[in-house]
CSV table of C-alpha atoms and ligand atoms in Angstrom, one decimal:
chain,number,residue,atom,x,y,z
A,1,MET,CA,-1.9,-3.6,16.7
A,2,LYS,CA,-4.2,-3.9,13.7
A,3,LEU,CA,-3.5,-1.1,11.4
A,4,ILE,CA,-4.8,0.0,8.0
A,5,LEU,CA,-2.6,2.3,5.9
A,6,LEU,CA,-4.5,4.6,3.5
A,7,GLY,CA,-3.1,6.9,0.9
A,8,ALA,CA,-3.0,7.6,-2.7
A,9,PRO,CA,-0.8,5.5,-5.0
A,10,GLY,CA,2.8,6.5,-4.3
A,11,ALA,CA,2.0,8.3,-1.0
A,12,GLY,CA,4.6,6.1,0.7
A,13,LYS,CA,2.4,3.4,2.3
A,14,GLY,CA,4.7,0.5,1.3
A,15,THR,CA,7.8,2.4,2.5
A,16,GLN,CA,6.3,3.2,5.9
A,17,ALA,CA,4.8,-0.3,6.2
A,18,GLN,CA,8.4,-1.7,6.1
A,19,VAL,CA,9.4,0.4,9.0
A,20,ILE,CA,6.3,-0.1,11.1
A,21,CYS,CA,6.3,-3.9,10.7
A,22,GLU,CA,9.9,-4.0,12.1
A,23,ARG,CA,9.1,-1.6,15.0
A,24,PHE,CA,6.0,-3.5,16.1
A,25,SER,CA,7.1,-7.0,15.0
A,26,ILE,CA,3.9,-7.5,13.0
A,27,PRO,CA,3.5,-8.6,9.3
A,28,ALA,CA,2.8,-6.0,6.6
A,29,ILE,CA,0.3,-7.4,4.2
A,30,SER,CA,0.2,-5.6,0.8
A,31,THR,CA,-2.6,-6.8,-1.6
A,32,GLY,CA,-0.5,-5.1,-4.4
A,33,ASN,CA,2.5,-7.4,-3.6
A,34,CYS,CA,0.2,-10.5,-3.3
A,35,LEU,CA,-1.3,-9.7,-6.7
A,36,ARG,CA,2.1,-9.0,-8.3
A,37,GLU,CA,3.4,-12.4,-6.9
A,38,ALA,CA,0.3,-14.1,-8.4
A,39,VAL,CA,1.0,-12.4,-11.8
A,40,ALA,CA,4.7,-13.4,-11.7
A,41,ALA,CA,3.8,-17.0,-10.8
A,42,GLY,CA,1.2,-17.1,-13.7
A,43,THR,CA,-1.6,-18.4,-11.4
A,44,GLU,CA,-5.2,-18.2,-12.6
A,45,MET,CA,-5.8,-15.3,-10.2
A,46,GLY,CA,-2.7,-13.6,-11.5
A,47,ARG,CA,-3.8,-13.9,-15.1
A,48,ALA,CA,-7.2,-12.5,-14.2
A,49,ALA,CA,-5.7,-9.6,-12.2
A,50,LYS,CA,-3.0,-8.5,-14.6
A,51,GLY,CA,-5.1,-6.5,-17.1
A,52,TYR,CA,-6.7,-4.5,-14.3
A,53,MET,CA,-3.4,-3.7,-12.7
A,54,ASP,CA,-1.6,-2.8,-15.9
A,55,ARG,CA,-4.5,-0.3,-16.7
A,56,GLY,CA,-4.3,1.2,-13.2
A,57,GLU,CA,-7.8,-0.1,-12.3
A,58,LEU,CA,-8.8,-1.9,-9.2
A,59,VAL,CA,-9.0,-5.7,-9.2
A,60,PRO,CA,-12.5,-6.9,-8.4
A,61,ASP,CA,-13.5,-6.8,-4.7
A,62,GLU,CA,-14.1,-10.6,-4.4
A,63,VAL,CA,-10.6,-11.4,-5.5
A,64,VAL,CA,-8.8,-9.1,-3.0
A,65,ILE,CA,-11.3,-10.0,-0.2
A,66,GLY,CA,-10.5,-13.7,-0.8
A,67,ILE,CA,-6.7,-12.9,-0.5
A,68,ILE,CA,-7.2,-11.0,2.8
A,69,ARG,CA,-9.5,-13.6,4.3
A,70,GLU,CA,-7.0,-16.3,3.7
A,71,ARG,CA,-3.9,-14.3,4.7
A,72,LEU,CA,-5.4,-13.1,8.0
A,73,GLN,CA,-5.7,-16.8,9.1
A,74,GLY,CA,-1.9,-17.0,9.2
A,75,GLU,CA,-0.3,-17.7,12.6
A,76,ASP,CA,1.8,-14.5,12.2
A,77,CYS,CA,-1.3,-12.3,12.2
A,78,LYS,CA,-2.3,-13.4,15.8
A,79,ASN,CA,-0.7,-10.3,17.4
A,80,GLY,CA,-1.7,-7.8,14.7
A,81,PHE,CA,-0.8,-6.7,11.2
A,82,ILE,CA,-0.6,-3.8,8.9
A,83,LEU,CA,-2.9,-3.7,5.9
A,84,ASP,CA,-1.1,-1.8,3.1
A,85,GLY,CA,-3.5,-1.2,0.2
A,86,PHE,CA,-6.6,-2.9,1.6
A,87,PRO,CA,-9.4,-2.0,1.9
A,88,ARG,CA,-9.6,0.2,-1.2
A,89,THR,CA,-13.4,0.4,-1.6
A,90,VAL,CA,-16.3,0.6,0.9
A,91,PRO,CA,-17.5,-3.0,0.1
A,92,GLN,CA,-13.9,-4.2,1.0
A,93,ALA,CA,-14.1,-2.3,4.3
A,94,GLN,CA,-17.5,-3.8,5.0
A,95,ALA,CA,-16.2,-7.3,4.2
A,96,LEU,CA,-13.4,-6.8,6.7
A,97,GLU,CA,-15.9,-5.8,9.4
A,98,GLU,CA,-18.0,-8.9,8.5
A,99,MET,CA,-14.9,-11.0,9.0
A,100,GLY,CA,-15.0,-9.8,12.7
A,101,VAL,CA,-11.6,-8.0,12.3
A,102,GLU,CA,-11.4,-5.1,14.9
A,103,ILE,CA,-9.1,-2.4,13.5
A,104,ASP,CA,-7.2,-0.2,16.1
A,105,ARG,CA,-6.1,2.6,13.8
A,106,VAL,CA,-6.4,3.8,10.2
A,107,LEU,CA,-3.5,6.0,9.2
A,108,GLU,CA,-3.7,8.1,6.1
A,109,ILE,CA,-0.5,9.3,4.5
A,110,PHE,CA,-1.5,12.4,2.7
A,111,VAL,CA,0.5,13.6,-0.3
A,112,PRO,CA,-0.8,15.9,-3.1
A,113,ASP,CA,-1.2,14.5,-6.6
A,114,GLU,CA,1.5,16.7,-8.1
A,115,THR,CA,4.1,15.4,-5.7
A,116,ILE,CA,3.1,11.8,-6.4
A,117,VAL,CA,3.5,12.0,-10.2
A,118,GLY,CA,7.1,13.1,-9.7
A,119,ARG,CA,7.9,10.4,-7.2
A,120,MET,CA,6.6,7.5,-9.3
A,121,SER,CA,9.1,8.1,-12.1
A,122,GLY,CA,12.0,7.3,-9.7
A,123,ARG,CA,10.6,4.3,-8.0
A,124,ARG,CA,12.4,0.9,-8.5
A,125,VAL,CA,11.1,-2.3,-6.9
A,126,CYS,CA,12.5,-5.7,-6.2
A,127,PRO,CA,10.5,-8.3,-8.2
A,128,ALA,CA,11.6,-11.0,-5.7
A,129,CYS,CA,10.9,-9.6,-2.2
A,130,GLY,CA,8.8,-6.5,-3.1
A,131,ALA,CA,11.2,-3.9,-1.4
A,132,SER,CA,10.7,-0.4,-2.8
A,133,TYR,CA,13.4,2.2,-3.6
A,134,HIS,CA,13.7,5.6,-5.2
A,135,THR,CA,16.6,6.6,-7.4
A,136,GLU,CA,16.8,10.0,-5.6
A,137,PHE,CA,15.0,9.8,-2.3
A,138,LYS,CA,15.7,6.2,-1.2
A,139,PRO,CA,18.5,4.7,-3.4
A,140,SER,CA,19.6,1.1,-3.0
A,141,LYS,CA,23.2,0.7,-1.7
A,142,LYS,CA,24.4,-0.7,-5.1
A,143,GLN,CA,22.6,0.9,-8.0
A,144,GLY,CA,19.9,-1.3,-9.5
A,145,VAL,CA,20.3,-4.1,-7.0
A,146,CYS,CA,18.0,-5.0,-4.0
A,147,ASP,CA,19.7,-4.4,-0.6
A,148,LEU,CA,17.7,-7.2,1.0
A,149,CYS,CA,18.0,-10.1,-1.5
A,150,GLY,CA,20.5,-9.0,-4.2
A,151,LYS,CA,18.0,-9.2,-7.1
A,152,GLN,CA,18.0,-6.8,-10.1
A,153,LEU,CA,15.5,-3.9,-9.4
A,154,VAL,CA,12.8,-3.2,-12.0
A,155,ILE,CA,10.3,-0.4,-12.9
A,156,ARG,CA,6.7,-1.3,-12.2
A,157,LYS,CA,4.6,-1.4,-15.4
A,158,ASP,CA,1.9,0.6,-13.7
A,159,ASP,CA,4.3,3.4,-12.9
A,160,GLN,CA,4.1,4.8,-16.4
A,161,PRO,CA,2.8,8.5,-16.2
A,162,GLU,CA,-0.6,7.8,-17.9
A,163,THR,CA,-1.2,4.8,-15.7
A,164,VAL,CA,-0.3,6.8,-12.6
A,165,GLN,CA,-2.9,9.4,-13.6
A,166,GLU,CA,-5.5,6.7,-13.9
A,167,ARG,CA,-4.6,5.2,-10.5
A,168,LEU,CA,-5.0,8.6,-8.9
A,169,ARG,CA,-8.4,9.1,-10.5
A,170,VAL,CA,-9.5,5.7,-9.3
A,171,TYR,CA,-8.1,6.5,-5.8
A,172,HIS,CA,-10.1,9.7,-5.5
A,173,SER,CA,-13.4,8.1,-6.7
A,174,GLN,CA,-13.2,4.7,-5.1
A,175,THR,CA,-10.8,4.8,-2.1
A,176,GLU,CA,-11.1,8.3,-0.7
A,177,PRO,CA,-14.7,7.7,0.5
A,178,LEU,CA,-13.1,5.3,3.1
A,179,LYS,CA,-11.8,8.3,5.0
A,180,GLY,CA,-15.4,9.2,5.9
A,181,PHE,CA,-16.1,5.6,6.6
A,182,TYR,CA,-13.3,5.3,9.2
A,183,GLU,CA,-13.7,8.9,10.5
A,184,GLN,CA,-17.2,8.0,11.5
A,185,ARG,CA,-15.8,5.1,13.5
A,186,GLY,CA,-13.2,7.4,15.2
A,187,LEU,CA,-10.3,5.4,13.8
A,188,LEU,CA,-8.8,7.9,11.2
A,189,VAL,CA,-5.5,9.7,11.8
A,190,VAL,CA,-3.9,11.7,9.0
A,191,VAL,CA,-0.1,12.3,8.6
A,192,GLU,CA,1.2,14.6,5.9
A,193,GLY,CA,3.9,12.8,3.8
A,194,GLN,CA,7.2,14.8,3.9
A,195,THR,CA,9.9,15.3,1.4
A,196,GLU,CA,12.3,13.1,3.3
A,197,VAL,CA,11.2,9.5,4.0
A,198,ALA,CA,12.7,9.6,7.5
A,199,ASP,CA,10.6,12.7,8.4
A,200,THR,CA,7.4,10.9,7.4
A,201,THR,CA,8.5,7.9,9.5
A,202,ARG,CA,9.0,10.1,12.5
A,203,LEU,CA,5.4,11.5,12.2
A,204,VAL,CA,4.0,8.1,11.5
A,205,LEU,CA,5.6,6.5,14.6
A,206,LYS,CA,4.5,9.5,16.7
A,207,ALA,CA,0.9,9.1,15.6
A,208,LEU,CA,1.0,5.4,16.3
A,209,GLU,CA,2.6,5.7,19.7
A,210,ALA,CA,0.3,8.5,20.9
B,1,AP5,P1,-0.4,-1.3,-4.8
B,1,AP5,O1,0.8,-2.0,-4.9
B,1,AP5,O2,-1.1,-1.4,-3.4
B,1,AP5,O3,-0.2,0.2,-5.3
B,1,AP5,P2,-0.6,1.6,-4.7
B,1,AP5,O4,-1.5,1.8,-3.6
B,1,AP5,O5,-1.0,2.2,-6.0
B,1,AP5,O6,0.6,2.0,-3.9
B,1,AP5,P3,2.0,2.0,-4.4
B,1,AP5,O7,2.7,0.7,-4.0
B,1,AP5,O8,2.2,2.5,-5.8
B,1,AP5,O9,2.5,3.2,-3.5
B,1,AP5,P4,2.9,3.3,-1.9
B,1,AP5,O10,1.9,4.3,-1.3
B,1,AP5,O11,3.1,2.0,-1.3
B,1,AP5,O12,4.3,4.1,-2.1
B,1,AP5,P5,5.8,3.7,-1.9
B,1,AP5,O13,6.1,3.5,-0.5
B,1,AP5,O14,6.1,2.6,-2.9
B,1,AP5,O15,-1.5,-1.8,-5.9
B,1,AP5,C1,-1.2,-2.0,-7.2
B,1,AP5,C2,-2.4,-2.4,-8.0
B,1,AP5,O16,-2.9,-3.7,-7.4
B,1,AP5,C3,-3.6,-1.5,-7.9
B,1,AP5,O17,-3.5,-0.4,-8.8
B,1,AP5,C4,-4.7,-2.4,-8.2
B,1,AP5,O18,-4.9,-2.8,-9.5
B,1,AP5,C5,-4.3,-3.7,-7.4
B,1,AP5,N1,-4.8,-3.7,-6.0
B,1,AP5,C6,-4.0,-3.7,-4.9
B,1,AP5,N2,-4.8,-3.7,-3.8
B,1,AP5,C7,-6.1,-3.7,-4.2
B,1,AP5,C8,-7.3,-3.7,-3.6
B,1,AP5,N3,-7.4,-3.7,-2.2
B,1,AP5,N4,-8.5,-3.7,-4.3
B,1,AP5,C9,-8.4,-3.7,-5.7
B,1,AP5,N5,-7.3,-3.7,-6.4
B,1,AP5,C10,-6.1,-3.7,-5.6
B,1,AP5,O19,6.4,5.1,-2.4
B,1,AP5,C11,6.4,5.4,-3.8
B,1,AP5,C12,7.8,6.0,-4.2
B,1,AP5,O20,8.1,7.2,-3.5
B,1,AP5,C13,8.9,5.0,-3.8
B,1,AP5,O21,9.9,5.0,-4.8
B,1,AP5,C14,9.5,5.5,-2.5
B,1,AP5,O22,10.8,5.2,-2.3
B,1,AP5,C15,9.3,7.0,-2.7
B,1,AP5,N6,9.0,7.7,-1.4
B,1,AP5,C16,8.2,7.2,-0.4
B,1,AP5,N7,8.1,8.1,0.6
B,1,AP5,C17,8.8,9.2,0.2
B,1,AP5,C18,9.1,10.5,0.7
B,1,AP5,N8,8.7,10.8,1.9
B,1,AP5,N9,9.8,11.4,0.0
B,1,AP5,C19,10.3,11.0,-1.2
B,1,AP5,N10,10.1,9.8,-1.8
B,1,AP5,C20,9.4,8.9,-1.1
């Protein structure tokens, strides 16, 4: 299965991607995680991307298209993959088509802006493996420590309330048009994000297995 996850920042794409990749044994590719790794490693690409990310803006198309082009060559992508956070602009979606990638389904997780702003304040992430938690809705077993790799959890710099507002603005102006793009191609399915992570997961799996 070749799947795109769409949704506003904090809608729960990363959380659901972790579940879907286990269920279907396919890799989840998050351009956000790839970029954060590049920033942490201090690569040239990371240094160029950091300012955009910290301000809540999109990193230029050519950078993320390059990341995806290279990543999709990986052996582990042969049987499918989940794209979490890519494409985010119409030119990115067009580039994916030009690469000859045939997407099976585009799943939007819909969550209203008001709910998102509340959720982001409780998010904690693992800087080593990218796993995402929530202090209230999805706590780690040991407070402040990643269940998967034991590293200390951190608050993402772009989860500050003003930056979240900017990310939402960017989402509505630049990424939302992708819904029409994929609706025209008969690929879009919308799932409403629920208050409980497990309830959203149930709806997501039902939509994918239909
Ligand atoms: P990226 O990392 O992709 O950020 P995002 O899309 O803004 O998405 P998030 O990771 O914030 O949210 P999510 O939907 O995955 O939510 P999560 O599951 O964590 O990108 C970061 C930056 O990189 C961008 O701003 C941009 O600068 C750059 N970038 C990345 N891709 C790019 C591209 N293609 N083009 C250009 N620039 C790009 O959930 C959020 C929180 O809520 C968590 O704490 C979670 O535990 C909790 N939660 C989840 N589900 C529920 C639920 N049902 N109930 C209660 N809480 C829940």
